Coordinates of C-alpha atoms in Angstrom, one line a residue:
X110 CA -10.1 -13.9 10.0
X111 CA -7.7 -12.1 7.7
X112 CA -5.2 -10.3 9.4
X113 CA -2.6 -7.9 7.6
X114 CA 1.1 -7.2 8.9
X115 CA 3.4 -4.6 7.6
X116 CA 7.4 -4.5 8.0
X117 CA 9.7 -2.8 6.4
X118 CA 9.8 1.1 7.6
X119 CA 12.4 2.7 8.3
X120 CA 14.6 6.3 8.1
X121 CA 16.4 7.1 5.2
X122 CA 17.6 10.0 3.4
X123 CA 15.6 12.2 0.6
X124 CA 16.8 10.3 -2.8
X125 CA 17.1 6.7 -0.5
X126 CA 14.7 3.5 -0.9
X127 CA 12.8 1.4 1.1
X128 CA 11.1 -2.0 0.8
X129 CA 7.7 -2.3 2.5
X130 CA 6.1 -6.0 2.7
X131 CA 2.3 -6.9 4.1
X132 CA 1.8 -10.6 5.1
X133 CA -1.6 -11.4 4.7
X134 CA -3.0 -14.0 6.4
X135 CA -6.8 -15.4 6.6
X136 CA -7.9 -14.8 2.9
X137 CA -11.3 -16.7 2.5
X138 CA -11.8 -15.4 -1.4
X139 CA -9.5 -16.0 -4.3
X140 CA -9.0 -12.4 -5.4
X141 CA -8.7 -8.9 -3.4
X142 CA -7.7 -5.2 -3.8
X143 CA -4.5 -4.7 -1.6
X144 CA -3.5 -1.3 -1.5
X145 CA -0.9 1.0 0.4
X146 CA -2.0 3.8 2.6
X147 CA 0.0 6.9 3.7
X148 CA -0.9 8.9 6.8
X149 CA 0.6 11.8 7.4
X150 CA 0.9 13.7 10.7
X151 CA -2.1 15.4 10.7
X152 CA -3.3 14.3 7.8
X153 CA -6.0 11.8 6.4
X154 CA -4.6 8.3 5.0
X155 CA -4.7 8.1 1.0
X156 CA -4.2 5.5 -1.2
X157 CA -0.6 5.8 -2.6
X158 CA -0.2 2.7 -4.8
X159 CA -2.7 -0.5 -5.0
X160 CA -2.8 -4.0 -6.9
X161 CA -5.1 -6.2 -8.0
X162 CA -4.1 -9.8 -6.8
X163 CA -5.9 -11.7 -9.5
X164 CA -5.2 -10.0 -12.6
X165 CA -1.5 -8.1 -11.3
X166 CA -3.1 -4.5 -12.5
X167 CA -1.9 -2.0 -10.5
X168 CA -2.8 1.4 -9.4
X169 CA -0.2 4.5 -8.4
X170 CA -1.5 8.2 -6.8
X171 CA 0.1 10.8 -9.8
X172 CA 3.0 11.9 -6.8
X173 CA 4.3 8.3 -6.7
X174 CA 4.6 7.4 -10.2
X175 CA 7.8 6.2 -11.4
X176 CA 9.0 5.7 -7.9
X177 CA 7.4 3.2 -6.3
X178 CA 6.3 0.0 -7.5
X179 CA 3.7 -2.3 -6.2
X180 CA 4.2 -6.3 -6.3
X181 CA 2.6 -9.3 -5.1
X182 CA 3.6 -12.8 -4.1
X183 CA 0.4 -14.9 -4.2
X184 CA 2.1 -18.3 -3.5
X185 CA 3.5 -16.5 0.2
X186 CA 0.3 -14.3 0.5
X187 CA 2.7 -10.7 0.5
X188 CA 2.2 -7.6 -1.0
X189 CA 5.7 -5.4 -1.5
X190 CA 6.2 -1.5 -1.6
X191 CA 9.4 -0.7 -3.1
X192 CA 10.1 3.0 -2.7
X193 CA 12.7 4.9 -4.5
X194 CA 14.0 8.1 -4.8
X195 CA 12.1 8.9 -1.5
X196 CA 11.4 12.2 -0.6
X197 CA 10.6 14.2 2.8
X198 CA 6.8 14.5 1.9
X199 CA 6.7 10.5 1.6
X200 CA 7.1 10.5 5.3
X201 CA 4.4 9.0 7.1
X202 CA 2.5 5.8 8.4
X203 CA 2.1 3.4 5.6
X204 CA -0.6 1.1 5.8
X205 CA -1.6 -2.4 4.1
X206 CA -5.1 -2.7 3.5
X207 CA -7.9 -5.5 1.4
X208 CA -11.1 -5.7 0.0
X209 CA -12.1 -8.7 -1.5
X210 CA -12.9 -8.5 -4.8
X211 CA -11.4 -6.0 -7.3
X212 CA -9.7 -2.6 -7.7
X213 CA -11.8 0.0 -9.1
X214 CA -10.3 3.2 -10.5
X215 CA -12.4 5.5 -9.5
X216 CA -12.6 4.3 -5.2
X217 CA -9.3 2.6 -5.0
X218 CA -7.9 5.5 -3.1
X219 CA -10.7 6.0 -0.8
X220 CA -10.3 4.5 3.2
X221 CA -13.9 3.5 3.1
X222 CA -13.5 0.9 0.4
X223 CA -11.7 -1.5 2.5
X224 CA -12.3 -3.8 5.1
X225 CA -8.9 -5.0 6.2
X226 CA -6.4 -3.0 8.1
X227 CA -2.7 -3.9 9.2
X228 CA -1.2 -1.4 12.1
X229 CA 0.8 0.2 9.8
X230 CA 4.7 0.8 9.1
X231 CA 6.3 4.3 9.7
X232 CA 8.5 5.5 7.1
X233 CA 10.6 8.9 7.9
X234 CA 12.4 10.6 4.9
X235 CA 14.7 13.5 6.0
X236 CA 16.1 16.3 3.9

């Protein structure tokens, strides 16, 4: 059973960083689309920045580019989030999810794509 388990959150201040990490545990397939979630408070959850494990491509929402990048360990079974230069609209919960298989540019943001969920990390950027 894969389970996903994010760390990481925290509060900072607008222009601060933060490193997310999901531990992924249970994979059954050699290659899967891991991608970072961001719920908003009264929101819906969008893909933010995604990565394909067996190739490395990776995949960034237009509002995060140049910011944040998205990493992989694939000997420890993590995926990383590091966020810089955050600011007050990046606030949110931040989720890890997987789909085995592959990234695909034109779904990769899209909740419905993926199977596995972690519980999520909240991250809180204040002015």
């Amino acid at each position: 059973q894969v389970q996903l388990q994010e760390s990481g959150g925290g509060s900072v201040q607008s222009g601060g960083s933060l490193k997310l990490s999901c531990a992924a545990s249970g994979f059954t397939y050699s290659k899967y689309c891991m991608v970072w979630f961001r719920q908003a408070p009264g929101k819906e959850r969008d893909g933010v920045a995604g990565i394909n494990t067996g190739s490395g491509r990776t995949y960034y929402y237009d509002s995060v580019k140049d910011r944040f990048t998205v990493s992989q360990d694939n000997n420890n079974n993590m995926v990383y989030l590091q966020m810089n230069n955050l600011k007050p609209e990046d606030s949110g919960m931040y989720y890890c999810a997987a789909a085995a298989g592959f990234c695909y540019s034109g779904s990769w943001r899209r909740e419905d794509a993926y199977t596995y969920w972690g519980q999520g990390t909240q991250v809180t950027v204040s002015s």
